[in-house]
Short mmCIF file of N, CA and C and ligand atoms in Angstrom, two decimals:
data_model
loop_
_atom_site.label_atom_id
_atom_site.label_comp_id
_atom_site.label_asym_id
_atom_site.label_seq_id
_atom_site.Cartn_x
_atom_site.Cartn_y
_atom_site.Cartn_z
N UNK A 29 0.85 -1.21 0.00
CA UNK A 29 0.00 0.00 0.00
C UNK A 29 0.88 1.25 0.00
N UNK A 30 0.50 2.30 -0.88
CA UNK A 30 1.40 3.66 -1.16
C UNK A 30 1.14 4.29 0.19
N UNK A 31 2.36 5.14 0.99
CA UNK A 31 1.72 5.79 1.36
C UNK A 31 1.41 7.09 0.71
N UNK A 32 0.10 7.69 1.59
CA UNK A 32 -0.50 9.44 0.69
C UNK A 32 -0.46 10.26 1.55
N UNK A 33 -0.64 11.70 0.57
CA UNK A 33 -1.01 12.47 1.79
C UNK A 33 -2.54 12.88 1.41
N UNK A 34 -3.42 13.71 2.13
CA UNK A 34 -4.68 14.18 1.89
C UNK A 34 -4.35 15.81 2.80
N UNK A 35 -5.70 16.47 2.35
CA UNK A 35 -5.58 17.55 3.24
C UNK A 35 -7.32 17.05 4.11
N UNK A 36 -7.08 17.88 4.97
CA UNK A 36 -7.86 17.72 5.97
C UNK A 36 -8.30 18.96 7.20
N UNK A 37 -9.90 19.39 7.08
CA UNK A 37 -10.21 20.64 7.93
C UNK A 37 -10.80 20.41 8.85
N UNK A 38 -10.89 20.86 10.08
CA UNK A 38 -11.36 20.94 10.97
C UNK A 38 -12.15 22.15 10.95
N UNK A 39 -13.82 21.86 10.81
CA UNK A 39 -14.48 23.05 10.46
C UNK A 39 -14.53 23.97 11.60
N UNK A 40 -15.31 25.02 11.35
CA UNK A 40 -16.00 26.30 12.62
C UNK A 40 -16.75 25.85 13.54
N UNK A 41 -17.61 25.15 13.19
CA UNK A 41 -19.05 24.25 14.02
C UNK A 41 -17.96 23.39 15.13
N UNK A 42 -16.87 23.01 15.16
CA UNK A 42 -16.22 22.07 15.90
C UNK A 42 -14.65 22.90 16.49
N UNK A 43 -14.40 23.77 15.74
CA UNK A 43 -13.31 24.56 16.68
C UNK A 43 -13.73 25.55 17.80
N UNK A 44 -15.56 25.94 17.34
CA UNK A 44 -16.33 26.63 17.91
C UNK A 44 -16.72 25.72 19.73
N UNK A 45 -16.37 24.21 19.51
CA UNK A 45 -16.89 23.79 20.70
C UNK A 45 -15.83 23.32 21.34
N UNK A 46 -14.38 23.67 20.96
CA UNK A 46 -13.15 23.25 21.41
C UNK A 46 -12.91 21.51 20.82
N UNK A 47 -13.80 21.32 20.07
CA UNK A 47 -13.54 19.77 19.33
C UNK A 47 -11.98 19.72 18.83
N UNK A 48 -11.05 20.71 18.60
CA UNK A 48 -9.88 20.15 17.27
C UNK A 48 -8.95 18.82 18.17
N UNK A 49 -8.66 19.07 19.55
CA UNK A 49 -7.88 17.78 20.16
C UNK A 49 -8.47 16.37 19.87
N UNK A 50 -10.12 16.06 20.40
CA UNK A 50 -10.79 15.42 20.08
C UNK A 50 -10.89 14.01 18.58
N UNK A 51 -11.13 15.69 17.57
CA UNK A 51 -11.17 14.99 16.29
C UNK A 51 -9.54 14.59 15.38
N UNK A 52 -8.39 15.35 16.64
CA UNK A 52 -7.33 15.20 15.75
C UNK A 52 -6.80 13.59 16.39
N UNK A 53 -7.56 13.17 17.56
CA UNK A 53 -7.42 11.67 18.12
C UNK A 53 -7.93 10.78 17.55
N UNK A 54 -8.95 11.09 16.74
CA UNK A 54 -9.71 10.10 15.89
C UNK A 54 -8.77 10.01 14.62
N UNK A 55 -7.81 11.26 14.25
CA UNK A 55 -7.36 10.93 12.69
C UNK A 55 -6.09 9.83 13.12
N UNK A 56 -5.23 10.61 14.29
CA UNK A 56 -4.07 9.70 14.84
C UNK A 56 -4.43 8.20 15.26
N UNK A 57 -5.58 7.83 15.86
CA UNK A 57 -5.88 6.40 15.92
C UNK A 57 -5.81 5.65 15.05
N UNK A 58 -6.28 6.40 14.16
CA UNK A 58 -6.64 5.76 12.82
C UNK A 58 -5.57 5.31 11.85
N UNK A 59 -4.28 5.71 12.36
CA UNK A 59 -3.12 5.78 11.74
C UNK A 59 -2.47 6.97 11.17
N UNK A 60 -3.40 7.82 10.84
CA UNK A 60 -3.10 9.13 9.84
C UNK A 60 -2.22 10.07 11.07
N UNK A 61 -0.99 10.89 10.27
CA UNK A 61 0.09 11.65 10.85
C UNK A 61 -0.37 13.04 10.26
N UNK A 62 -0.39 13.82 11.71
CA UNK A 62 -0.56 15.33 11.49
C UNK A 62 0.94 15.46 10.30
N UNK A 63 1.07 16.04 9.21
CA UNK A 63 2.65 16.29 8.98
C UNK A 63 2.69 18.22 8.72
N UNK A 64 1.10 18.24 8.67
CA UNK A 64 1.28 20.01 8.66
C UNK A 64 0.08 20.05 9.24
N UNK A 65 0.18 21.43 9.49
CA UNK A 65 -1.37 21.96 10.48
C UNK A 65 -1.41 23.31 10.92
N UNK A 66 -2.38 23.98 10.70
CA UNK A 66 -2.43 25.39 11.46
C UNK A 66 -4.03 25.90 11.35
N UNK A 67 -4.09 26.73 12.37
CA UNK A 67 -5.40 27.24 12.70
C UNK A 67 -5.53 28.69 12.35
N UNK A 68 -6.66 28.88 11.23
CA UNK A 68 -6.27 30.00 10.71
C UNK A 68 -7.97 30.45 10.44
N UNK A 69 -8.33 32.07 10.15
CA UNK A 69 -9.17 32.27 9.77
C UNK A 69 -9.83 32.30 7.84
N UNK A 70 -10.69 31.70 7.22
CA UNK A 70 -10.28 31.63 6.01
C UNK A 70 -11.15 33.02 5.63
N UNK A 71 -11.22 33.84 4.44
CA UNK A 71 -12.00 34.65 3.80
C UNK A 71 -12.76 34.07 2.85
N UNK A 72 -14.03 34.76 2.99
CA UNK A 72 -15.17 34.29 1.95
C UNK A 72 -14.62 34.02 0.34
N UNK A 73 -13.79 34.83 0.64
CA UNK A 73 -12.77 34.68 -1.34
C UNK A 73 -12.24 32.78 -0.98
N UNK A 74 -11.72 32.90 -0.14
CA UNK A 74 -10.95 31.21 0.11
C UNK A 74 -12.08 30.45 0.08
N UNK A 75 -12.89 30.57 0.85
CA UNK A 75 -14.27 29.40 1.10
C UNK A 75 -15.31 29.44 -0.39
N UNK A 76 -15.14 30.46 -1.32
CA UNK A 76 -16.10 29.93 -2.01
C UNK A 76 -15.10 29.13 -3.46
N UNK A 77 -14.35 29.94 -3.09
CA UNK A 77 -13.05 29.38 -4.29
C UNK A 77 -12.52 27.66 -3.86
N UNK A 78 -12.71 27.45 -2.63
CA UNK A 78 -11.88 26.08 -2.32
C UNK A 78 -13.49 25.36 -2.29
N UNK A 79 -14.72 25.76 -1.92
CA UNK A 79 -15.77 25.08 -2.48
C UNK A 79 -16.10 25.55 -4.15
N UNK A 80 -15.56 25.46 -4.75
CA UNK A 80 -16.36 26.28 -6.09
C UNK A 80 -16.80 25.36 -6.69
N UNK A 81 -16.57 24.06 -6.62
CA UNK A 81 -17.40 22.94 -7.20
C UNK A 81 -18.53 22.61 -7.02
N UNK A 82 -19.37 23.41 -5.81
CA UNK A 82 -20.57 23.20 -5.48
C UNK A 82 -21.48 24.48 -5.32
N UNK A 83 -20.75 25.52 -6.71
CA UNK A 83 -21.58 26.95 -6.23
C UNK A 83 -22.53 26.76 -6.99
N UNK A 84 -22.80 26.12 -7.59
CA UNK A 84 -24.66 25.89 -7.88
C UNK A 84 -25.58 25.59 -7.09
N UNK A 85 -24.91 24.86 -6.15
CA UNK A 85 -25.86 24.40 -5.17
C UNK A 85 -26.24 24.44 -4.74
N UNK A 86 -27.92 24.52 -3.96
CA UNK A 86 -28.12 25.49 -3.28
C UNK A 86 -28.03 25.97 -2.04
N UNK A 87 -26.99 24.58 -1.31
CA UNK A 87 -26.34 24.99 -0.21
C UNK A 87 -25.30 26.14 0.10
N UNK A 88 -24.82 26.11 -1.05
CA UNK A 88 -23.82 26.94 -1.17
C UNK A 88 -23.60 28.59 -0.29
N UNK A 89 -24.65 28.98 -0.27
CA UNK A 89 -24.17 30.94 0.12
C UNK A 89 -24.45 30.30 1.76
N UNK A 90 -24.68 29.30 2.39
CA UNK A 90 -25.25 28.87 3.99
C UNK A 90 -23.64 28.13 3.99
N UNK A 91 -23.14 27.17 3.21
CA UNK A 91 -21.76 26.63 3.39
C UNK A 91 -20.86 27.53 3.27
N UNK A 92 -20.48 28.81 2.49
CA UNK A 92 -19.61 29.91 2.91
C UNK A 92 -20.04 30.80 3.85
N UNK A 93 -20.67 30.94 4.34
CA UNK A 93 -21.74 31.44 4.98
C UNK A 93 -21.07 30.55 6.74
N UNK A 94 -20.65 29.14 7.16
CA UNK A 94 -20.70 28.84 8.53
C UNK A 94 -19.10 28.35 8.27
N UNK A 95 -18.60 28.40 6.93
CA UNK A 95 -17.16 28.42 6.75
C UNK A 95 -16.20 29.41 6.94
N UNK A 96 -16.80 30.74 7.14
CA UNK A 96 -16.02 31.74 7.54
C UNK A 96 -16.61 32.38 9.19
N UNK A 97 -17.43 31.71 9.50
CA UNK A 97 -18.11 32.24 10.89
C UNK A 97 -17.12 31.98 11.75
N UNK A 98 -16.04 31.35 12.12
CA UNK A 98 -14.83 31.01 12.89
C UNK A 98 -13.65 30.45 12.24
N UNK A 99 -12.84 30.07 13.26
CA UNK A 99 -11.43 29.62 12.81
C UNK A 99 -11.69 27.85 12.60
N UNK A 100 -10.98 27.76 11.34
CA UNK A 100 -10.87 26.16 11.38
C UNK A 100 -9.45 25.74 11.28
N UNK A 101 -9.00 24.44 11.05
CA UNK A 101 -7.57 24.19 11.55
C UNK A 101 -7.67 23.35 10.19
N UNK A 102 -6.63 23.17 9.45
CA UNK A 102 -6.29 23.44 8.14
C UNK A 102 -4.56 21.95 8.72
N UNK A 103 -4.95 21.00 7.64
CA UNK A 103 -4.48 19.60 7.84
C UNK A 103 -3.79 19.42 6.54
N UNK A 104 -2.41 18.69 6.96
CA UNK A 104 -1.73 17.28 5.66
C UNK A 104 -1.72 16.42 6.56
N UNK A 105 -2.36 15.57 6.22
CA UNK A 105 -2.56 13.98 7.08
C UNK A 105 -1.58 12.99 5.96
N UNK A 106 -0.80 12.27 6.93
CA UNK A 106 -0.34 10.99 5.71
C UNK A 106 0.01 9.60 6.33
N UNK A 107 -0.27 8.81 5.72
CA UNK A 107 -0.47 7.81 5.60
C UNK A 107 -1.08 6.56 4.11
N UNK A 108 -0.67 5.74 5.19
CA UNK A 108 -1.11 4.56 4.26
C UNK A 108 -2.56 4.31 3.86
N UNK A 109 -3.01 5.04 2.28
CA UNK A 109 -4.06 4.64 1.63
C UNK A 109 -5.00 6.08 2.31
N UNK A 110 -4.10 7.12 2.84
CA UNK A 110 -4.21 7.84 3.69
C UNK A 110 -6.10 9.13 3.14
N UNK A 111 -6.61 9.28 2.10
CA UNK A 111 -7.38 9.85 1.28
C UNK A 111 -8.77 8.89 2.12
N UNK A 112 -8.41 7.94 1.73
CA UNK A 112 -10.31 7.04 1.78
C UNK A 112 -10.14 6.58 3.24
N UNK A 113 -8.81 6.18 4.28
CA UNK A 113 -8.97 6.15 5.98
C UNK A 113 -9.95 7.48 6.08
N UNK A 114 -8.92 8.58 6.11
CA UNK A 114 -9.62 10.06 6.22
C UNK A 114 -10.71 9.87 6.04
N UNK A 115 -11.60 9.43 5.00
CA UNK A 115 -13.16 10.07 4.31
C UNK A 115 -13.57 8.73 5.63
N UNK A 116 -13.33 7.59 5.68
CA UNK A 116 -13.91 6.52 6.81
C UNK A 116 -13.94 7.14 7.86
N UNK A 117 -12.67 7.69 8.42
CA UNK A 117 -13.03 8.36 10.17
C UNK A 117 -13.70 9.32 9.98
N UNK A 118 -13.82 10.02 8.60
CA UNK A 118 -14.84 11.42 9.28
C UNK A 118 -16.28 10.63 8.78
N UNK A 119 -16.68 9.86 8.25
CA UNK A 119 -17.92 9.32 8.20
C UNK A 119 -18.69 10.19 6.55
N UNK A 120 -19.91 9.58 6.52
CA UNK A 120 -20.87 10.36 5.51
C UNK A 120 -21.40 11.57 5.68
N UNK A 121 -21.29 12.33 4.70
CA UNK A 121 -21.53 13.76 4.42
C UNK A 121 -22.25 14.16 5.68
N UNK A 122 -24.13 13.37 5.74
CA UNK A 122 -25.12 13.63 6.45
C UNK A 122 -24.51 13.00 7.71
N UNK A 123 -24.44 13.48 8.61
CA UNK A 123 -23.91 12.66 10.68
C UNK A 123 -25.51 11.72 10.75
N UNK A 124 -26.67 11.72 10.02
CA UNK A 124 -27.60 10.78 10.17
C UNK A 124 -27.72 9.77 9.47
N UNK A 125 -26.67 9.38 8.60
CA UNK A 125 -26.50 8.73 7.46
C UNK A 125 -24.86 8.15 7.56
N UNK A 126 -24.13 8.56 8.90
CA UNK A 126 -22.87 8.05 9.57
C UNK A 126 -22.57 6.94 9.89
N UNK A 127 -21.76 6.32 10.01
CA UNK A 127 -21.72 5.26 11.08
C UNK A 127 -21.23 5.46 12.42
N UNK A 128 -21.79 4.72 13.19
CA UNK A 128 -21.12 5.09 14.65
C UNK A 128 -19.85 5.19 14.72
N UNK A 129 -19.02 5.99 15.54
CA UNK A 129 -18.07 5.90 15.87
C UNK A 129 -16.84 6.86 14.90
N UNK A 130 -17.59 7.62 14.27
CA UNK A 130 -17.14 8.22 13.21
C UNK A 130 -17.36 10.05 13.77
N UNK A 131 -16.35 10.61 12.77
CA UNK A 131 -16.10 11.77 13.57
C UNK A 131 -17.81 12.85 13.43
N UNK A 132 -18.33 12.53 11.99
CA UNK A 132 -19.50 13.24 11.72
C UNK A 132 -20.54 12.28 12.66
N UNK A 133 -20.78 11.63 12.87
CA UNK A 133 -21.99 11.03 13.50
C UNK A 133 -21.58 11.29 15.07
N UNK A 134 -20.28 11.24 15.37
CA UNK A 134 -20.36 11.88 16.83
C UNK A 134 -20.17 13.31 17.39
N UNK A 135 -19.79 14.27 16.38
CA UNK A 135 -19.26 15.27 16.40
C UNK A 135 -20.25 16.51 15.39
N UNK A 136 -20.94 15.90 15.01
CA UNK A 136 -21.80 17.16 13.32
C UNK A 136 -22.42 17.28 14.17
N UNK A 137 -22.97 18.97 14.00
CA UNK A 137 -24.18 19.30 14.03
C UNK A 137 -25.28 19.32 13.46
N UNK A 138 -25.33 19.09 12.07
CA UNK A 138 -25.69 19.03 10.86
C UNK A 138 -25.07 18.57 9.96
N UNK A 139 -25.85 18.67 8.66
CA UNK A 139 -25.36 18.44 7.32
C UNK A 139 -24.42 19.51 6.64
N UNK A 140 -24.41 20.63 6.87
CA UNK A 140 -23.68 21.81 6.80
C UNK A 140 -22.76 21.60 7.85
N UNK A 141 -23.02 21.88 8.97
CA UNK A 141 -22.24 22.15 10.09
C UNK A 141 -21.57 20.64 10.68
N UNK A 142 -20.91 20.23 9.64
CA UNK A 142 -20.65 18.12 9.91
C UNK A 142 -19.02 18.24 10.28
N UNK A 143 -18.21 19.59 11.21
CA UNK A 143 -16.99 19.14 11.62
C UNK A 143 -16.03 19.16 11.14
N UNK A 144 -15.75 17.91 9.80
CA UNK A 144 -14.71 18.01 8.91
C UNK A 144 -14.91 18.02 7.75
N UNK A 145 -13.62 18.45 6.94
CA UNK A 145 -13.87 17.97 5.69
C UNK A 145 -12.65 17.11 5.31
N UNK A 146 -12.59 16.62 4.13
CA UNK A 146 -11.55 15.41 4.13
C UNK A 146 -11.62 15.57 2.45
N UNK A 147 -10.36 15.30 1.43
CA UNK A 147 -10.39 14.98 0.30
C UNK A 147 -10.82 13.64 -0.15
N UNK A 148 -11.78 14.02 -1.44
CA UNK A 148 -12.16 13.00 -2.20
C UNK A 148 -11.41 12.00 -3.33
N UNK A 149 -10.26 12.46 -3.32
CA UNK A 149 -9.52 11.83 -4.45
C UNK A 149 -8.23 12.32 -4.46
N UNK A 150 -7.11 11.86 -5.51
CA UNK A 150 -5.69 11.92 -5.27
C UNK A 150 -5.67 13.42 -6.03
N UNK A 151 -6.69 13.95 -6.66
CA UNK A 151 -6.44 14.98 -7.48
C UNK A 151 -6.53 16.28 -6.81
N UNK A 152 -7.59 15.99 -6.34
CA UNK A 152 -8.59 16.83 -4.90
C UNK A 152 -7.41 17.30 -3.64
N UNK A 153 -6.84 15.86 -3.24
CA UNK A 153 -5.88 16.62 -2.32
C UNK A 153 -4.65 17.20 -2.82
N UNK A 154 -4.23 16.75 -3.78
CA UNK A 154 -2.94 17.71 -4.18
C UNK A 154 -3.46 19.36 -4.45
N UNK A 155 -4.95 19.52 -5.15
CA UNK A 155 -4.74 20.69 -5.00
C UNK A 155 -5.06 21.54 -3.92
N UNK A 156 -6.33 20.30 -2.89
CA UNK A 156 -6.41 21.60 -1.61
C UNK A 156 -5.30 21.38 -0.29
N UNK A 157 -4.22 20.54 -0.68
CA UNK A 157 -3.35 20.39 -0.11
C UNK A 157 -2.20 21.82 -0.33
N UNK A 158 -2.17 21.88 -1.55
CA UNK A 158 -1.71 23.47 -2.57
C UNK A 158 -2.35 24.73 -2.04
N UNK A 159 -3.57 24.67 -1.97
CA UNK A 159 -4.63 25.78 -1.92
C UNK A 159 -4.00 26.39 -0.16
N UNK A 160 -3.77 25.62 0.30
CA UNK A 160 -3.19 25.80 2.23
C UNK A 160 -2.09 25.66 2.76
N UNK A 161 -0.93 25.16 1.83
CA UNK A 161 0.10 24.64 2.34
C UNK A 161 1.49 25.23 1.13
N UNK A 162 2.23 25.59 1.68
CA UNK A 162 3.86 25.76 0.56
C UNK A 162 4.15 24.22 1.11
N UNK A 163 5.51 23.40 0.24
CA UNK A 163 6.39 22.53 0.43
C UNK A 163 7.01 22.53 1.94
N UNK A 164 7.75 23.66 1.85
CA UNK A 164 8.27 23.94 2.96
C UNK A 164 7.55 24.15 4.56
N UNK A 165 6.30 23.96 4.24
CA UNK A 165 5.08 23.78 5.37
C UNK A 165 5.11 22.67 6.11
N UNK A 166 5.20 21.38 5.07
CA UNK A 166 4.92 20.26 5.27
C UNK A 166 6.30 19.42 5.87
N UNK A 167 5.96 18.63 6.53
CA UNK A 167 7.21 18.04 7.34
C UNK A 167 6.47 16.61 7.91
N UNK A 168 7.22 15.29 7.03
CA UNK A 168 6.66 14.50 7.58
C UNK A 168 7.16 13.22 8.55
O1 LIG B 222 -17.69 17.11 2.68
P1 LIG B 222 -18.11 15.99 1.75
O2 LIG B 222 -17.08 15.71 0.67
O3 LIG B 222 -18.51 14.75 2.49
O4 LIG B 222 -19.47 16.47 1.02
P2 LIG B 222 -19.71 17.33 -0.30
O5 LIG B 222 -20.86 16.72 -1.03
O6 LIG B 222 -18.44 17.55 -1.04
O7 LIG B 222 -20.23 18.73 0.28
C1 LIG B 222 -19.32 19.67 0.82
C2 LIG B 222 -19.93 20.24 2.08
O8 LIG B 222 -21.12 20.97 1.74
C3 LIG B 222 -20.41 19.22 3.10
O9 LIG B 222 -19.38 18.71 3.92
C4 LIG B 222 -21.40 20.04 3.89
O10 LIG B 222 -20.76 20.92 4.81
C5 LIG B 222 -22.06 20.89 2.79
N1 LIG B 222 -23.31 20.29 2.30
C6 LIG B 222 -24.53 20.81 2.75
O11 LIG B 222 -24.56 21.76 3.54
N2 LIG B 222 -25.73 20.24 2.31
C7 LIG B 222 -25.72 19.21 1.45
N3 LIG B 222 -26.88 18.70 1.04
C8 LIG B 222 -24.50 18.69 0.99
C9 LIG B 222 -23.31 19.24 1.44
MG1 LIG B 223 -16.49 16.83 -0.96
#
C-alpha cells in the first residue's frame, strides 16, 4: 500500500466547541500523521473558491456562509491509503447517514455544520493540499 497524503479541515461548528484535540485523536488512531497543520481564519474569497465545485448548489451561500463564521484548523494527514482512511473516520456527508463511531456522527451538528472535511480523491488533495500549504510547510 502507497503511502499518501490528503488535506484535511477541521471546520468552525467544531473549533467553535473546542472539538480540534478530540477529532485530531480520531485521525491519529486511525493511523493518519498530522505532517502540517495550522489554525487560521479563512476569507469568503478562500471558502467559495476552495468550495467552487458546489456553487450551484443550493447549499452553497449557507456553506460559505458557517465556513467563515470562525477559525478552522487546516491539515496534511499521511499515511497509508491515507485519502479514503480520512473520508472513513470522518464518516458520511449527512452525521444521520454516519456510522457510529465516526467523527460526523459523533461530532456534526448538521449536514452543513458536519466538523470536517476530508479529500475526495488523489487529485482533490494535491490541490487543496496546494490551496493551504507551501512545500516547505509540510514536514513529515
Ligand atoms: O464534505 P463531503 O465531501 O462529504 O461532502 P460534499 O458533497 O463535497 O459537500 C461539501 C460540504 O457541503 C459538506 O461537507 C457540507 O458541509 C455541505 N453540504 C450541505 O450543507 N448540504 C448538502 N446537502 C450537501 C453538502
Ligand atoms: Mg467533498
Amino acid at each position: 500500500m502507497a503511502i499518501e497524503r490528503t488535506f484535511s479541515m477541521i471546520k468552525p461548528d467544531a473549533t467553535r466547541r473546542n472539538l480540534t484535540g478530540k477529532i485530531v485523536d480520531r485521525l491519529e488512531s486511525a493511523g493518519l500523521r498530522v505532517v502540517a497543520q495550522k489554525r487560521i481564519r479563512i476569507t469568503r474569497a478562500q471558502a467559495e473558491a476552495f468550495y467552487g465545485v458546489h456553487r450551484e448548489r443550493p447549499f452553497f451561500g449557507e456553506l460559505v456562509e458557517t465556513m467563515t463564521a470562525g477559525p478552522v484548523v487546516v491539515q496534511v494527514l499521511e499515511g497509508e491509503n491515507a485519502i479514503l482512511k480520512n473520508r472513513e473516520v470522518m464518516g458520511a456527508t449527512d452525521p444521520s447517514k454516519a456510522e457510529p463511531g465516526t467523527i460526523r456522527k459523533d461530532f456534526a451538528v448538521s449536514i452543513g455544520e458536519n466538523s470536517a472535511h476530508g479529500s475526495d480523491g488523489p487529485d482533490t488533495a494535491k490541490q487543496e493540499i496546494a490551496f493551504f500549504f507551501s512545500e516547505s510547510e509540510i514536514t513529515g
